[in-house]
């Protein structure tokens, strides 16, 4: 993840806890545990569409496109202050996220808003985030 620019090795103090999760094939993954951080985050006022919103907009449509946004939240850069709050310690050193980590409670709304802004000038285009 360091080579991909998702996180960066640092020496500064850590803010978040971490989780060590076992992958399907026995290897381990170090993940951010943002529970304490999430308590301090104010959710943005951006409503995710409901199932009814989605189905009403699909009625009568002829063309559909489904995109699988692999590592979707990692497409959203964090500013320096936010990145500092996403710093954690692991057996491999201290790291901070440069991109939106999974588990941050406002991540779905932020991603939905970014995609909506990208599509806003395209006629009859809409997006629905499904997690």
mmCIF file with all atom_site columns, C-alpha atoms in Angstrom:
data_model
loop_
_atom_site.group_PDB
_atom_site.id
_atom_site.type_symbol
_atom_site.label_atom_id
_atom_site.label_alt_id
_atom_site.label_comp_id
_atom_site.label_asym_id
_atom_site.label_entity_id
_atom_site.label_seq_id
_atom_site.pdbx_PDB_ins_code
_atom_site.Cartn_x
_atom_site.Cartn_y
_atom_site.Cartn_z
_atom_site.occupancy
_atom_site.B_iso_or_equiv
_atom_site.pdbx_formal_charge
_atom_site.auth_seq_id
_atom_site.auth_comp_id
_atom_site.auth_asym_id
_atom_site.auth_atom_id
_atom_site.pdbx_PDB_model_num
ATOM 1   C CA . UNK A 1 1   ? 0.000   0.000   0.000   1.00 0.00 ? 1   UNK A CA 1
ATOM 2   C CA . UNK A 1 2   ? 2.983   2.304   0.447   1.00 0.00 ? 2   UNK A CA 1
ATOM 3   C CA . UNK A 1 3   ? 4.055   1.827   -3.200  1.00 0.00 ? 3   UNK A CA 1
ATOM 4   C CA . UNK A 1 4   ? 0.474   2.500   -4.328  1.00 0.00 ? 4   UNK A CA 1
ATOM 5   C CA . UNK A 1 5   ? 0.410   5.810   -2.424  1.00 0.00 ? 5   UNK A CA 1
ATOM 6   C CA . UNK A 1 6   ? -2.367  4.700   -0.068  1.00 0.00 ? 6   UNK A CA 1
ATOM 7   C CA . UNK A 1 7   ? -0.296  5.099   3.074   1.00 0.00 ? 7   UNK A CA 1
ATOM 8   C CA . UNK A 1 8   ? 3.121   6.415   4.031   1.00 0.00 ? 8   UNK A CA 1
ATOM 9   C CA . UNK A 1 9   ? 5.667   5.365   6.651   1.00 0.00 ? 9   UNK A CA 1
ATOM 10  C CA . UNK A 1 10  ? 6.056   8.059   9.327   1.00 0.00 ? 10  UNK A CA 1
ATOM 11  C CA . UNK A 1 11  ? 7.702   8.690   12.697  1.00 0.00 ? 11  UNK A CA 1
ATOM 12  C CA . UNK A 1 12  ? 4.973   10.909  14.174  1.00 0.00 ? 12  UNK A CA 1
ATOM 13  C CA . UNK A 1 13  ? 2.759   9.749   17.063  1.00 0.00 ? 13  UNK A CA 1
ATOM 14  C CA . UNK A 1 14  ? -0.129  7.440   16.276  1.00 0.00 ? 14  UNK A CA 1
ATOM 15  C CA . UNK A 1 15  ? -3.787  8.267   16.749  1.00 0.00 ? 15  UNK A CA 1
ATOM 16  C CA . UNK A 1 16  ? -5.742  5.183   15.681  1.00 0.00 ? 16  UNK A CA 1
ATOM 17  C CA . UNK A 1 17  ? -5.779  1.655   16.954  1.00 0.00 ? 17  UNK A CA 1
ATOM 18  C CA . UNK A 1 18  ? -5.134  -1.154  14.543  1.00 0.00 ? 18  UNK A CA 1
ATOM 19  C CA . UNK A 1 19  ? -6.577  -4.572  13.878  1.00 0.00 ? 19  UNK A CA 1
ATOM 20  C CA . UNK A 1 20  ? -4.699  -7.607  12.689  1.00 0.00 ? 20  UNK A CA 1
ATOM 21  C CA . UNK A 1 21  ? -7.018  -9.645  10.471  1.00 0.00 ? 21  UNK A CA 1
ATOM 22  C CA . UNK A 1 22  ? -6.292  -13.030 8.974   1.00 0.00 ? 22  UNK A CA 1
ATOM 23  C CA . UNK A 1 23  ? -6.873  -13.334 5.238   1.00 0.00 ? 23  UNK A CA 1
ATOM 24  C CA . UNK A 1 24  ? -8.527  -16.329 3.620   1.00 0.00 ? 24  UNK A CA 1
ATOM 25  C CA . UNK A 1 25  ? -5.228  -18.084 2.930   1.00 0.00 ? 25  UNK A CA 1
ATOM 26  C CA . UNK A 1 26  ? -3.536  -17.524 6.287   1.00 0.00 ? 26  UNK A CA 1
ATOM 27  C CA . UNK A 1 27  ? -1.625  -14.282 5.683   1.00 0.00 ? 27  UNK A CA 1
ATOM 28  C CA . UNK A 1 28  ? -2.369  -11.321 7.933   1.00 0.00 ? 28  UNK A CA 1
ATOM 29  C CA . UNK A 1 29  ? -3.528  -7.821  7.055   1.00 0.00 ? 29  UNK A CA 1
ATOM 30  C CA . UNK A 1 30  ? -2.980  -4.777  9.257   1.00 0.00 ? 30  UNK A CA 1
ATOM 31  C CA . UNK A 1 31  ? -6.099  -2.582  9.242   1.00 0.00 ? 31  UNK A CA 1
ATOM 32  C CA . UNK A 1 32  ? -7.024  0.723   10.805  1.00 0.00 ? 32  UNK A CA 1
ATOM 33  C CA . UNK A 1 33  ? -9.501  0.518   13.690  1.00 0.00 ? 33  UNK A CA 1
ATOM 34  C CA . UNK A 1 34  ? -11.189 3.942   13.469  1.00 0.00 ? 34  UNK A CA 1
ATOM 35  C CA . UNK A 1 35  ? -13.816 3.464   16.211  1.00 0.00 ? 35  UNK A CA 1
ATOM 36  C CA . UNK A 1 36  ? -12.523 6.351   18.339  1.00 0.00 ? 36  UNK A CA 1
ATOM 37  C CA . UNK A 1 37  ? -11.992 8.546   15.283  1.00 0.00 ? 37  UNK A CA 1
ATOM 38  C CA . UNK A 1 38  ? -15.520 7.805   14.039  1.00 0.00 ? 38  UNK A CA 1
ATOM 39  C CA . UNK A 1 39  ? -16.984 9.088   17.310  1.00 0.00 ? 39  UNK A CA 1
ATOM 40  C CA . UNK A 1 40  ? -15.463 12.511  16.562  1.00 0.00 ? 40  UNK A CA 1
ATOM 41  C CA . UNK A 1 41  ? -16.463 12.674  12.880  1.00 0.00 ? 41  UNK A CA 1
ATOM 42  C CA . UNK A 1 42  ? -19.560 14.623  11.922  1.00 0.00 ? 42  UNK A CA 1
ATOM 43  C CA . UNK A 1 43  ? -21.269 12.871  9.058   1.00 0.00 ? 43  UNK A CA 1
ATOM 44  C CA . UNK A 1 44  ? -21.676 15.047  5.975   1.00 0.00 ? 44  UNK A CA 1
ATOM 45  C CA . UNK A 1 45  ? -25.167 16.104  5.037   1.00 0.00 ? 45  UNK A CA 1
ATOM 46  C CA . UNK A 1 46  ? -25.296 14.099  1.839   1.00 0.00 ? 46  UNK A CA 1
ATOM 47  C CA . UNK A 1 47  ? -28.099 11.589  1.583   1.00 0.00 ? 47  UNK A CA 1
ATOM 48  C CA . UNK A 1 48  ? -27.397 8.241   0.044   1.00 0.00 ? 48  UNK A CA 1
ATOM 49  C CA . UNK A 1 49  ? -30.243 7.109   -2.233  1.00 0.00 ? 49  UNK A CA 1
ATOM 50  C CA . UNK A 1 50  ? -32.775 4.680   -0.798  1.00 0.00 ? 50  UNK A CA 1
ATOM 51  C CA . UNK A 1 51  ? -33.855 1.514   -2.576  1.00 0.00 ? 51  UNK A CA 1
ATOM 52  C CA . UNK A 1 52  ? -37.060 3.308   -3.576  1.00 0.00 ? 52  UNK A CA 1
ATOM 53  C CA . UNK A 1 53  ? -35.046 6.218   -5.040  1.00 0.00 ? 53  UNK A CA 1
ATOM 54  C CA . UNK A 1 54  ? -33.010 3.807   -7.111  1.00 0.00 ? 54  UNK A CA 1
ATOM 55  C CA . UNK A 1 55  ? -35.882 1.685   -8.421  1.00 0.00 ? 55  UNK A CA 1
ATOM 56  C CA . UNK A 1 56  ? -38.008 4.707   -9.362  1.00 0.00 ? 56  UNK A CA 1
ATOM 57  C CA . UNK A 1 57  ? -35.159 6.130   -11.467 1.00 0.00 ? 57  UNK A CA 1
ATOM 58  C CA . UNK A 1 58  ? -34.541 2.800   -13.187 1.00 0.00 ? 58  UNK A CA 1
ATOM 59  C CA . UNK A 1 59  ? -38.137 2.442   -14.343 1.00 0.00 ? 59  UNK A CA 1
ATOM 60  C CA . UNK A 1 60  ? -38.332 2.773   -18.121 1.00 0.00 ? 60  UNK A CA 1
ATOM 61  C CA . UNK A 1 61  ? -34.569 2.912   -18.573 1.00 0.00 ? 61  UNK A CA 1
ATOM 62  C CA . UNK A 1 62  ? -33.120 1.011   -21.530 1.00 0.00 ? 62  UNK A CA 1
ATOM 63  C CA . UNK A 1 63  ? -29.393 1.112   -20.848 1.00 0.00 ? 63  UNK A CA 1
ATOM 64  C CA . UNK A 1 64  ? -27.491 0.305   -17.697 1.00 0.00 ? 64  UNK A CA 1
ATOM 65  C CA . UNK A 1 65  ? -23.828 0.236   -16.793 1.00 0.00 ? 65  UNK A CA 1
ATOM 66  C CA . UNK A 1 66  ? -22.377 -1.405  -13.724 1.00 0.00 ? 66  UNK A CA 1
ATOM 67  C CA . UNK A 1 67  ? -18.884 -0.507  -12.568 1.00 0.00 ? 67  UNK A CA 1
ATOM 68  C CA . UNK A 1 68  ? -17.012 -2.315  -9.835  1.00 0.00 ? 68  UNK A CA 1
ATOM 69  C CA . UNK A 1 69  ? -14.993 0.368   -8.088  1.00 0.00 ? 69  UNK A CA 1
ATOM 70  C CA . UNK A 1 70  ? -12.214 -1.779  -6.650  1.00 0.00 ? 70  UNK A CA 1
ATOM 71  C CA . UNK A 1 71  ? -10.591 -0.030  -3.690  1.00 0.00 ? 71  UNK A CA 1
ATOM 72  C CA . UNK A 1 72  ? -13.065 2.807   -4.238  1.00 0.00 ? 72  UNK A CA 1
ATOM 73  C CA . UNK A 1 73  ? -12.338 4.766   -1.082  1.00 0.00 ? 73  UNK A CA 1
ATOM 74  C CA . UNK A 1 74  ? -8.625  4.777   -1.886  1.00 0.00 ? 74  UNK A CA 1
ATOM 75  C CA . UNK A 1 75  ? -9.426  7.029   -4.852  1.00 0.00 ? 75  UNK A CA 1
ATOM 76  C CA . UNK A 1 76  ? -10.179 9.854   -2.391  1.00 0.00 ? 76  UNK A CA 1
ATOM 77  C CA . UNK A 1 77  ? -7.130  11.764  -1.127  1.00 0.00 ? 77  UNK A CA 1
ATOM 78  C CA . UNK A 1 78  ? -7.004  12.893  2.487   1.00 0.00 ? 78  UNK A CA 1
ATOM 79  C CA . UNK A 1 79  ? -5.826  16.379  3.395   1.00 0.00 ? 79  UNK A CA 1
ATOM 80  C CA . UNK A 1 80  ? -2.838  16.647  5.754   1.00 0.00 ? 80  UNK A CA 1
ATOM 81  C CA . UNK A 1 81  ? -4.952  17.098  8.916   1.00 0.00 ? 81  UNK A CA 1
ATOM 82  C CA . UNK A 1 82  ? -7.189  14.124  8.118   1.00 0.00 ? 82  UNK A CA 1
ATOM 83  C CA . UNK A 1 83  ? -4.175  12.022  7.221   1.00 0.00 ? 83  UNK A CA 1
ATOM 84  C CA . UNK A 1 84  ? -2.637  12.778  10.626  1.00 0.00 ? 84  UNK A CA 1
ATOM 85  C CA . UNK A 1 85  ? -5.745  11.400  12.370  1.00 0.00 ? 85  UNK A CA 1
ATOM 86  C CA . UNK A 1 86  ? -5.404  8.186   10.346  1.00 0.00 ? 86  UNK A CA 1
ATOM 87  C CA . UNK A 1 87  ? -1.948  7.343   11.711  1.00 0.00 ? 87  UNK A CA 1
ATOM 88  C CA . UNK A 1 88  ? -1.384  3.943   13.293  1.00 0.00 ? 88  UNK A CA 1
ATOM 89  C CA . UNK A 1 89  ? 1.368   1.665   14.510  1.00 0.00 ? 89  UNK A CA 1
ATOM 90  C CA . UNK A 1 90  ? 2.007   -1.841  13.213  1.00 0.00 ? 90  UNK A CA 1
ATOM 91  C CA . UNK A 1 91  ? 4.699   -4.504  13.599  1.00 0.00 ? 91  UNK A CA 1
ATOM 92  C CA . UNK A 1 92  ? 6.176   -3.036  10.382  1.00 0.00 ? 92  UNK A CA 1
ATOM 93  C CA . UNK A 1 93  ? 6.405   0.554   11.663  1.00 0.00 ? 93  UNK A CA 1
ATOM 94  C CA . UNK A 1 94  ? 4.177   3.626   11.921  1.00 0.00 ? 94  UNK A CA 1
ATOM 95  C CA . UNK A 1 95  ? 2.035   4.620   8.965   1.00 0.00 ? 95  UNK A CA 1
ATOM 96  C CA . UNK A 1 96  ? -0.512  7.221   8.016   1.00 0.00 ? 96  UNK A CA 1
ATOM 97  C CA . UNK A 1 97  ? -3.155  6.915   5.363   1.00 0.00 ? 97  UNK A CA 1
ATOM 98  C CA . UNK A 1 98  ? -2.894  9.328   2.439   1.00 0.00 ? 98  UNK A CA 1
ATOM 99  C CA . UNK A 1 99  ? -6.154  8.007   0.985   1.00 0.00 ? 99  UNK A CA 1
ATOM 100 C CA . UNK A 1 100 ? -9.556  7.375   2.588   1.00 0.00 ? 100 UNK A CA 1
ATOM 101 C CA . UNK A 1 101 ? -9.268  4.149   4.611   1.00 0.00 ? 101 UNK A CA 1
ATOM 102 C CA . UNK A 1 102 ? -12.108 1.683   4.898   1.00 0.00 ? 102 UNK A CA 1
ATOM 103 C CA . UNK A 1 103 ? -14.057 1.925   8.135   1.00 0.00 ? 103 UNK A CA 1
ATOM 104 C CA . UNK A 1 104 ? -14.302 5.723   8.274   1.00 0.00 ? 104 UNK A CA 1
ATOM 105 C CA . UNK A 1 105 ? -18.003 6.372   8.836   1.00 0.00 ? 105 UNK A CA 1
ATOM 106 C CA . UNK A 1 106 ? -18.310 9.198   6.293   1.00 0.00 ? 106 UNK A CA 1
ATOM 107 C CA . UNK A 1 107 ? -16.537 7.292   3.472   1.00 0.00 ? 107 UNK A CA 1
ATOM 108 C CA . UNK A 1 108 ? -19.681 6.049   1.633   1.00 0.00 ? 108 UNK A CA 1
ATOM 109 C CA . UNK A 1 109 ? -21.240 9.527   1.527   1.00 0.00 ? 109 UNK A CA 1
ATOM 110 C CA . UNK A 1 110 ? -17.979 11.119  0.407   1.00 0.00 ? 110 UNK A CA 1
ATOM 111 C CA . UNK A 1 111 ? -17.467 8.570   -2.371  1.00 0.00 ? 111 UNK A CA 1
ATOM 112 C CA . UNK A 1 112 ? -21.100 8.889   -3.535  1.00 0.00 ? 112 UNK A CA 1
ATOM 113 C CA . UNK A 1 113 ? -20.710 12.669  -3.678  1.00 0.00 ? 113 UNK A CA 1
ATOM 114 C CA . UNK A 1 114 ? -17.439 12.483  -5.664  1.00 0.00 ? 114 UNK A CA 1
ATOM 115 C CA . UNK A 1 115 ? -18.994 10.169  -8.253  1.00 0.00 ? 115 UNK A CA 1
ATOM 116 C CA . UNK A 1 116 ? -22.150 12.318  -8.450  1.00 0.00 ? 116 UNK A CA 1
ATOM 117 C CA . UNK A 1 117 ? -19.987 15.395  -9.113  1.00 0.00 ? 117 UNK A CA 1
ATOM 118 C CA . UNK A 1 118 ? -18.140 13.544  -11.891 1.00 0.00 ? 118 UNK A CA 1
ATOM 119 C CA . UNK A 1 119 ? -21.434 12.598  -13.576 1.00 0.00 ? 119 UNK A CA 1
ATOM 120 C CA . UNK A 1 120 ? -23.393 15.821  -13.026 1.00 0.00 ? 120 UNK A CA 1
ATOM 121 C CA . UNK A 1 121 ? -22.822 17.174  -16.565 1.00 0.00 ? 121 UNK A CA 1
ATOM 122 C CA . UNK A 1 122 ? -23.759 13.921  -18.300 1.00 0.00 ? 122 UNK A CA 1
ATOM 123 C CA . UNK A 1 123 ? -27.400 13.893  -19.380 1.00 0.00 ? 123 UNK A CA 1
ATOM 124 C CA . UNK A 1 124 ? -29.508 11.060  -17.907 1.00 0.00 ? 124 UNK A CA 1
ATOM 125 C CA . UNK A 1 125 ? -26.555 9.674   -15.943 1.00 0.00 ? 125 UNK A CA 1
ATOM 126 C CA . UNK A 1 126 ? -26.985 8.776   -12.297 1.00 0.00 ? 126 UNK A CA 1
ATOM 127 C CA . UNK A 1 127 ? -25.038 6.748   -9.797  1.00 0.00 ? 127 UNK A CA 1
ATOM 128 C CA . UNK A 1 128 ? -26.022 4.524   -6.931  1.00 0.00 ? 128 UNK A CA 1
ATOM 129 C CA . UNK A 1 129 ? -23.443 3.319   -4.470  1.00 0.00 ? 129 UNK A CA 1
ATOM 130 C CA . UNK A 1 130 ? -24.049 -0.245  -3.374  1.00 0.00 ? 130 UNK A CA 1
ATOM 131 C CA . UNK A 1 131 ? -21.951 -1.551  -0.509  1.00 0.00 ? 131 UNK A CA 1
#
